[in-house]
PDB file of C-alpha atoms in Angstrom:
ATOM      1  CA  MET X   1       0.000   0.000   0.000  1.00  0.00           C
ATOM      2  CA  ASP X   2       2.960   2.317   0.607  1.00  0.00           C
ATOM      3  CA  GLU X   3       4.031   1.708  -2.982  1.00  0.00           C
ATOM      4  CA  VAL X   4       0.510   2.184  -4.294  1.00  0.00           C
ATOM      5  CA  ILE X   5       0.011   5.518  -2.546  1.00  0.00           C
ATOM      6  CA  GLN X   6       3.116   6.888  -4.279  1.00  0.00           C
ATOM      7  CA  LYS X   7       1.457   6.261  -7.650  1.00  0.00           C
ATOM      8  CA  GLN X   8      -2.162   7.039  -6.780  1.00  0.00           C
ATOM      9  CA  THR X   9      -3.262   9.038  -3.725  1.00  0.00           C
ATOM     10  CA  ASN X  10      -6.986   8.334  -4.189  1.00  0.00           C
ATOM     11  CA  VAL X  11      -8.058   6.188  -1.231  1.00  0.00           C
ATOM     12  CA  GLN X  12     -10.740   4.484  -3.360  1.00  0.00           C
ATOM     13  CA  TYR X  13      -7.963   3.026  -5.526  1.00  0.00           C
ATOM     14  CA  ARG X  14      -6.345   1.379  -2.487  1.00  0.00           C
ATOM     15  CA  ILE X  15      -9.715   0.092  -1.271  1.00  0.00           C
ATOM     16  CA  GLN X  16     -10.347  -1.569  -4.646  1.00  0.00           C
ATOM     17  CA  ILE X  17      -6.910  -3.188  -4.626  1.00  0.00           C
ATOM     18  CA  LEU X  18      -7.357  -4.522  -1.090  1.00  0.00           C
ATOM     19  CA  SER X  19     -10.794  -5.867  -2.018  1.00  0.00           C
ATOM     20  CA  ALA X  20      -9.260  -7.728  -4.977  1.00  0.00           C
ATOM     21  CA  ILE X  21      -6.508  -9.147  -2.740  1.00  0.00           C
ATOM     22  CA  LYS X  22      -9.135 -10.399  -0.284  1.00  0.00           C
ATOM     23  CA  ARG X  23     -11.056 -12.062  -3.093  1.00  0.00           C
ATOM     24  CA  TYR X  24      -7.850 -13.757  -4.256  1.00  0.00           C
ATOM     25  CA  TYR X  25      -7.140 -15.211  -0.803  1.00  0.00           C
ATOM     26  CA  GLU X  26     -10.758 -16.353  -0.559  1.00  0.00           C
ATOM     27  CA  TYR X  27     -10.184 -18.252  -3.799  1.00  0.00           C
ATOM     28  CA  LEU X  28      -6.978 -19.827  -2.440  1.00  0.00           C
ATOM     29  CA  VAL X  29      -8.786 -20.955   0.714  1.00  0.00           C
ATOM     30  CA  MET X  30     -11.737 -22.279  -1.299  1.00  0.00           C
ATOM     31  CA  THR X  31      -9.487 -24.349  -3.590  1.00  0.00           C
ATOM     32  CA  GLY X  32      -7.411 -25.668  -0.686  1.00  0.00           C
ATOM     33  CA  ALA X  33      -4.198 -23.917  -1.725  1.00  0.00           C
ATOM     34  CA  ARG X  34      -4.142 -22.161   1.654  1.00  0.00           C
ATOM     35  CA  LYS X  35      -5.789 -22.760   5.003  1.00  0.00           C
ATOM     36  CA  ASP X  36      -5.468 -19.191   6.273  1.00  0.00           C
ATOM     37  CA  HIS X  37      -6.740 -15.836   5.020  1.00  0.00           C
ATOM     38  CA  PRO X  38      -4.053 -13.289   6.052  1.00  0.00           C
ATOM     39  CA  SER X  39      -5.863 -10.210   4.728  1.00  0.00           C
ATOM     40  CA  LYS X  40      -9.386 -11.028   5.939  1.00  0.00           C
ATOM     41  CA  LYS X  41      -9.486  -8.416   8.714  1.00  0.00           C
ATOM     42  CA  LEU X  42      -7.486  -5.714   6.953  1.00  0.00           C
ATOM     43  CA  ASN X  43      -9.270  -2.502   5.986  1.00  0.00           C
ATOM     44  CA  ILE X  44      -8.293   0.873   4.604  1.00  0.00           C
ATOM     45  CA  LYS X  45      -9.162   3.564   7.127  1.00  0.00           C
ATOM     46  CA  ASN X  46     -10.921   6.527   5.620  1.00  0.00           C
ATOM     47  CA  LYS X  47     -13.252   8.709   7.694  1.00  0.00           C
ATOM     48  CA  ALA X  48     -14.904  10.112   4.601  1.00  0.00           C
ATOM     49  CA  ASN X  49     -15.417   6.707   3.008  1.00  0.00           C
ATOM     50  CA  GLN X  50     -18.837   5.126   3.359  1.00  0.00           C
ATOM     51  CA  ASP X  51     -18.359   2.428   0.715  1.00  0.00           C
ATOM     52  CA  ILE X  52     -19.347  -1.104   1.579  1.00  0.00           C
ATOM     53  CA  GLN X  53     -16.627  -3.747   1.493  1.00  0.00           C
ATOM     54  CA  LEU X  54     -17.697  -6.343  -1.078  1.00  0.00           C
ATOM     55  CA  GLN X  55     -16.572  -9.250   1.073  1.00  0.00           C
ATOM     56  CA  ASP X  56     -18.980  -8.067   3.803  1.00  0.00           C
ATOM     57  CA  LEU X  57     -22.099  -8.360   1.641  1.00  0.00           C
ATOM     58  CA  PHE X  58     -24.678 -11.130   1.958  1.00  0.00           C
ATOM     59  CA  SER X  59     -25.220 -14.228  -0.151  1.00  0.00           C
ATOM     60  CA  SER X  60     -28.694 -15.208  -1.365  1.00  0.00           C
ATOM     61  CA  GLU X  61     -28.879 -17.888   1.331  1.00  0.00           C
ATOM     62  CA  GLU X  62     -28.019 -15.372   4.043  1.00  0.00           C
ATOM     63  CA  LEU X  63     -30.646 -12.931   2.807  1.00  0.00           C
ATOM     64  CA  GLN X  64     -33.271 -15.672   3.058  1.00  0.00           C
ATOM     65  CA  LEU X  65     -32.650 -15.804   6.820  1.00  0.00           C
ATOM     66  CA  LEU X  66     -34.086 -12.298   7.139  1.00  0.00           C
ATOM     67  CA  LEU X  67     -37.542 -13.664   6.294  1.00  0.00           C
ATOM     68  CA  GLN X  68     -37.482 -15.980   9.311  1.00  0.00           C
ATOM     69  CA  GLY X  69     -37.443 -13.275  11.986  1.00  0.00           C
ATOM     70  CA  GLU X  70     -40.098 -13.346  14.697  1.00  0.00           C
ATOM     71  CA  ASN X  71     -42.453 -10.399  15.377  1.00  0.00           C
ATOM     72  CA  SER X  72     -44.245  -9.254  18.516  1.00  0.00           C
ATOM     73  CA  TYR X  73     -47.435  -8.407  16.628  1.00  0.00           C
ATOM     74  CA  TRP X  74     -49.277 -10.865  14.375  1.00  0.00           C
ATOM     75  CA  PHE X  75     -49.893  -8.337  11.605  1.00  0.00           C
ATOM     76  CA  LEU X  76     -46.215  -7.351  11.398  1.00  0.00           C
ATOM     77  CA  GLU X  77     -45.202 -10.858  10.366  1.00  0.00           C
ATOM     78  CA  THR X  78     -46.991 -10.574   7.026  1.00  0.00           C
ATOM     79  CA  ARG X  79     -46.062  -6.923   6.520  1.00  0.00           C
ATOM     80  CA  ASN X  80     -42.387  -7.540   7.254  1.00  0.00           C
ATOM     81  CA  ASN X  81     -42.367 -10.555   4.959  1.00  0.00           C
ATOM     82  CA  VAL X  82     -43.682  -8.356   2.141  1.00  0.00           C
ATOM     83  CA  LEU X  83     -41.288  -5.496   2.932  1.00  0.00           C
ATOM     84  CA  LEU X  84     -38.188  -7.680   3.250  1.00  0.00           C
ATOM     85  CA  SER X  85     -39.064  -9.694   0.143  1.00  0.00           C
ATOM     86  CA  LEU X  86     -39.114  -6.462  -1.889  1.00  0.00           C
ATOM     87  CA  LEU X  87     -35.637  -5.698  -0.572  1.00  0.00           C
ATOM     88  CA  ILE X  88     -34.104  -9.117  -1.181  1.00  0.00           C
ATOM     89  CA  TYR X  89     -35.891 -10.219  -4.371  1.00  0.00           C
ATOM     90  CA  GLN X  90     -36.373  -6.960  -6.271  1.00  0.00           C
ATOM     91  CA  GLY X  91     -33.495  -5.014  -4.698  1.00  0.00           C
ATOM     92  CA  LEU X  92     -35.639  -1.920  -4.117  1.00  0.00           C
ATOM     93  CA  THR X  93     -34.382   1.142  -2.273  1.00  0.00           C
ATOM     94  CA  SER X  94     -36.052   2.414   0.887  1.00  0.00           C
ATOM     95  CA  ASP X  95     -37.407   5.431  -0.998  1.00  0.00           C
ATOM     96  CA  GLU X  96     -38.923   3.199  -3.678  1.00  0.00           C
ATOM     97  CA  ILE X  97     -40.688   1.093  -1.055  1.00  0.00           C
ATOM     98  CA  THR X  98     -42.121   4.143   0.717  1.00  0.00           C
ATOM     99  CA  ASN X  99     -43.482   5.395  -2.628  1.00  0.00           C
ATOM    100  CA  LEU X 100     -45.200   2.139  -3.595  1.00  0.00           C
ATOM    101  CA  GLU X 101     -48.981   2.339  -3.909  1.00  0.00           C
ATOM    102  CA  LEU X 102     -51.612  -0.386  -4.085  1.00  0.00           C
ATOM    103  CA  LYS X 103     -52.123   0.254  -7.802  1.00  0.00           C
ATOM    104  CA  ASN X 104     -48.443  -0.553  -8.439  1.00  0.00           C
ATOM    105  CA  ILE X 105     -49.022  -4.216  -7.531  1.00  0.00           C
ATOM    106  CA  ASP X 106     -50.478  -6.465 -10.223  1.00  0.00           C
ATOM    107  CA  LEU X 107     -50.989  -9.849  -8.593  1.00  0.00           C
ATOM    108  CA  GLU X 108     -52.821 -11.258 -11.610  1.00  0.00           C
ATOM    109  CA  ASN X 109     -49.796 -10.754 -13.850  1.00  0.00           C
ATOM    110  CA  GLY X 110     -47.265 -11.130 -11.032  1.00  0.00           C
ATOM    111  CA  THR X 111     -45.588  -7.757 -11.504  1.00  0.00           C
ATOM    112  CA  ILE X 112     -44.740  -4.626  -9.546  1.00  0.00           C
ATOM    113  CA  TYR X 113     -44.330  -1.159 -11.048  1.00  0.00           C
ATOM    114  CA  ILE X 114     -41.578   1.071  -9.659  1.00  0.00           C
ATOM    115  CA  LYS X 115     -41.901   4.805 -10.198  1.00  0.00           C
ATOM    116  CA  ALA X 116     -39.006   6.836 -11.570  1.00  0.00           C
ATOM    117  CA  SER X 117     -37.014   9.119  -9.280  1.00  0.00           C
ATOM    118  CA  LYS X 118     -34.324  11.749  -9.810  1.00  0.00           C
ATOM    119  CA  THR X 119     -31.636   9.063  -9.805  1.00  0.00           C
ATOM    120  CA  LEU X 120     -33.421   5.861 -10.892  1.00  0.00           C
ATOM    121  CA  ASN X 121     -35.520   4.839 -13.895  1.00  0.00           C
ATOM    122  CA  ARG X 122     -39.074   3.576 -13.727  1.00  0.00           C
ATOM    123  CA  ARG X 123     -39.456  -0.139 -14.344  1.00  0.00           C
ATOM    124  CA  THR X 124     -41.830  -3.086 -14.100  1.00  0.00           C
ATOM    125  CA  LEU X 125     -40.389  -6.087 -12.263  1.00  0.00           C
ATOM    126  CA  GLU X 126     -41.585  -9.658 -11.947  1.00  0.00           C
ATOM    127  CA  LEU X 127     -42.705 -10.935  -8.563  1.00  0.00           C
ATOM    128  CA  LEU X 128     -41.576 -14.383  -7.478  1.00  0.00           C
ATOM    129  CA  ASN X 129     -44.264 -17.002  -6.957  1.00  0.00           C
ATOM    130  CA  LYS X 130     -43.414 -17.117  -3.245  1.00  0.00           C
ATOM    131  CA  GLN X 131     -44.267 -13.397  -2.974  1.00  0.00           C
ATOM    132  CA  ILE X 132     -47.780 -13.604  -4.404  1.00  0.00           C
ATOM    133  CA  LEU X 133     -49.551 -15.248  -1.435  1.00  0.00           C
ATOM    134  CA  PRO X 134     -48.020 -13.000   1.277  1.00  0.00           C
ATOM    135  CA  LEU X 135     -48.772  -9.914  -0.825  1.00  0.00           C
ATOM    136  CA  SER X 136     -52.354 -11.022  -1.402  1.00  0.00           C
ATOM    137  CA  LYS X 137     -52.861 -11.728   2.308  1.00  0.00           C
ATOM    138  CA  TYR X 138     -51.308  -8.404   3.275  1.00  0.00           C
ATOM    139  CA  ILE X 139     -53.337  -6.341   0.800  1.00  0.00           C
ATOM    140  CA  ASP X 140     -56.687  -8.093   1.367  1.00  0.00           C
ATOM    141  CA  GLU X 141     -56.566  -8.971   5.072  1.00  0.00           C
ATOM    142  CA  VAL X 142     -53.740  -7.382   7.042  1.00  0.00           C
ATOM    143  CA  ARG X 143     -53.415  -3.887   5.588  1.00  0.00           C
ATOM    144  CA  PRO X 144     -57.141  -2.978   5.941  1.00  0.00           C
ATOM    145  CA  LYS X 145     -56.958  -3.837   9.661  1.00  0.00           C
ATOM    146  CA  MET X 146     -53.754  -1.833  10.138  1.00  0.00           C
ATOM    147  CA  LEU X 147     -54.896   1.288   8.254  1.00  0.00           C
ATOM    148  CA  ARG X 148     -55.621   4.314  10.484  1.00  0.00           C
ATOM    149  CA  CYS X 149     -55.750   7.069   7.851  1.00  0.00           C
ATOM    150  CA  LYS X 150     -56.732   7.562   4.239  1.00  0.00           C
ATOM    151  CA  SER X 151     -53.787   6.390   2.162  1.00  0.00           C
ATOM    152  CA  ASP X 152     -53.016   4.366  -0.955  1.00  0.00           C
ATOM    153  CA  LYS X 153     -49.450   3.635   0.148  1.00  0.00           C
ATOM    154  CA  LEU X 154     -48.694  -0.085   0.129  1.00  0.00           C
ATOM    155  CA  ILE X 155     -46.524  -0.481   3.212  1.00  0.00           C
ATOM    156  CA  LEU X 156     -47.812   0.793   6.547  1.00  0.00           C
ATOM    157  CA  LYS X 157     -46.036   1.160   9.855  1.00  0.00           C
ATOM    158  CA  LYS X 158     -47.276  -0.387  13.098  1.00  0.00           C
ATOM    159  CA  LEU X 159     -49.566   2.546  13.899  1.00  0.00           C
ATOM    160  CA  GLY X 160     -51.359   2.315  10.567  1.00  0.00           C
ATOM    161  CA  LYS X 161     -49.785   5.231   8.691  1.00  0.00           C
ATOM    162  CA  PRO X 162     -47.490   5.035   5.618  1.00  0.00           C
ATOM    163  CA  ILE X 163     -44.054   3.753   6.533  1.00  0.00           C
ATOM    164  CA  SER X 164     -41.040   6.081   6.350  1.00  0.00           C
ATOM    165  CA  VAL X 165     -37.440   5.396   5.341  1.00  0.00           C
ATOM    166  CA  ASP X 166     -36.531   5.371   9.041  1.00  0.00           C
ATOM    167  CA  GLY X 167     -39.273   2.809   9.616  1.00  0.00           C
ATOM    168  CA  ILE X 168     -37.756   0.508   7.003  1.00  0.00           C
ATOM    169  CA  HIS X 169     -34.350   0.888   8.619  1.00  0.00           C
ATOM    170  CA  SER X 170     -35.908  -0.050  11.964  1.00  0.00           C
ATOM    171  CA  VAL X 171     -37.150  -3.322  10.472  1.00  0.00           C
ATOM    172  CA  THR X 172     -33.679  -4.283   9.235  1.00  0.00           C
ATOM    173  CA  GLU X 173     -32.120  -2.991  12.475  1.00  0.00           C
ATOM    174  CA  SER X 174     -34.170  -5.503  14.452  1.00  0.00           C
ATOM    175  CA  LEU X 175     -32.520  -8.335  12.483  1.00  0.00           C
ATOM    176  CA  LYS X 176     -28.904  -7.314  13.075  1.00  0.00           C
ATOM    177  CA  SER X 177     -28.414 -10.079  15.627  1.00  0.00           C
ATOM    178  CA  LEU X 178     -28.335 -12.506  12.685  1.00  0.00           C
ATOM    179  CA  PHE X 179     -25.150 -10.859  11.419  1.00  0.00           C
ATOM    180  CA  PRO X 180     -23.576  -8.982  14.354  1.00  0.00           C
ATOM    181  CA  ASP X 181     -20.240  -8.427  12.616  1.00  0.00           C
ATOM    182  CA  ARG X 182     -21.630  -6.871   9.410  1.00  0.00           C
ATOM    183  CA  LYS X 183     -23.613  -3.828   8.379  1.00  0.00           C
ATOM    184  CA  LEU X 184     -27.211  -4.835   7.784  1.00  0.00           C
ATOM    185  CA  ASN X 185     -29.381  -2.103   6.300  1.00  0.00           C
ATOM    186  CA  PRO X 186     -31.444  -1.548   3.128  1.00  0.00           C
ATOM    187  CA  GLN X 187     -28.379  -0.264   1.269  1.00  0.00           C
ATOM    188  CA  THR X 188     -26.194  -3.305   1.982  1.00  0.00           C
ATOM    189  CA  ILE X 189     -29.121  -5.600   1.150  1.00  0.00           C
ATOM    190  CA  ARG X 190     -29.572  -3.867  -2.216  1.00  0.00           C
ATOM    191  CA  MET X 191     -25.848  -4.022  -2.944  1.00  0.00           C
ATOM    192  CA  SER X 192     -25.846  -7.718  -2.028  1.00  0.00           C
ATOM    193  CA  VAL X 193     -28.770  -8.390  -4.369  1.00  0.00           C
ATOM    194  CA  ILE X 194     -26.950  -6.639  -7.224  1.00  0.00           C
ATOM    195  CA  CYS X 195     -23.766  -8.629  -6.592  1.00  0.00           C
ATOM    196  CA  ASN X 196     -25.713 -11.894  -6.366  1.00  0.00           C
ATOM    197  CA  TRP X 197     -27.490 -11.199  -9.659  1.00  0.00           C
ATOM    198  CA  LEU X 198     -24.098 -10.713 -11.296  1.00  0.00           C
ATOM    199  CA  ASN X 199     -22.079 -13.422  -9.556  1.00  0.00           C
ATOM    200  CA  GLU X 200     -24.581 -16.143  -8.618  1.00  0.00           C
ATOM    201  CA  LYS X 201     -27.262 -15.903 -11.303  1.00  0.00           C
ATOM    202  CA  LYS X 202     -24.782 -14.676 -13.942  1.00  0.00           C
ATOM    203  CA  TYR X 203     -27.101 -11.972 -15.265  1.00  0.00           C
ATOM    204  CA  ASP X 204     -25.379  -9.712 -17.783  1.00  0.00           C
ATOM    205  CA  LEU X 205     -24.614  -6.131 -16.791  1.00  0.00           C
ATOM    206  CA  VAL X 206     -27.314  -4.577 -18.982  1.00  0.00           C
ATOM    207  CA  LYS X 207     -30.037  -6.757 -17.449  1.00  0.00           C
ATOM    208  CA  VAL X 208     -28.888  -5.897 -13.906  1.00  0.00           C
ATOM    209  CA  GLN X 209     -28.801  -2.207 -14.816  1.00  0.00           C
ATOM    210  CA  GLU X 210     -32.430  -2.441 -15.959  1.00  0.00           C
ATOM    211  CA  LEU X 211     -33.529  -4.415 -12.893  1.00  0.00           C
ATOM    212  CA  VAL X 212     -32.113  -1.900 -10.417  1.00  0.00           C
ATOM    213  CA  GLY X 213     -33.096   1.172 -12.455  1.00  0.00           C
ATOM    214  CA  HIS X 214     -29.609   2.595 -12.882  1.00  0.00           C
ATOM    215  CA  LYS X 215     -29.549   5.397 -15.445  1.00  0.00           C
TER     216      LYS X 215
END
């Protein structure tokens, strides 16, 4: 790193190199060439840097564990299942979830419409079969009982009003005990979903760009 900084002072450059080195040692451990991972706990300190380390993201199997959390209130189980499934299957942002309305869900065709924002494109995404039943139950049974004001917003908070970005963060915050040594929030979930689409499902870059709405 001392040699690198002489050529390039940008801290992001060093972070990318260290990330690549970590991936290389992970490969050596996976293939049996080494038993230890000497760079696993190394990080580049940068107070201004908020980037997520790629090796700290979550696999598809790990994301599935988020759907198994227990809730104190019966109606939150279905709501949280719907909310978390939109994070881990469609890779939506917190803002996109707060802006979802009932009319954006088409259960008959199994799709969800995402509105455009200043930074992301509008798009229509497919729902997984496993999402249809919880969504139907939430929309037809749970949401009407939760509702305490006139609103077409899809996701409600515990007190029956439209959920906020902070409310979504609170839901993921309550699940941090599953991964105490990693950052678990809507942003890291979305980044994990993007990486898993590329690396596990082998989607091409253009398809992933369309799925996540990147301009």
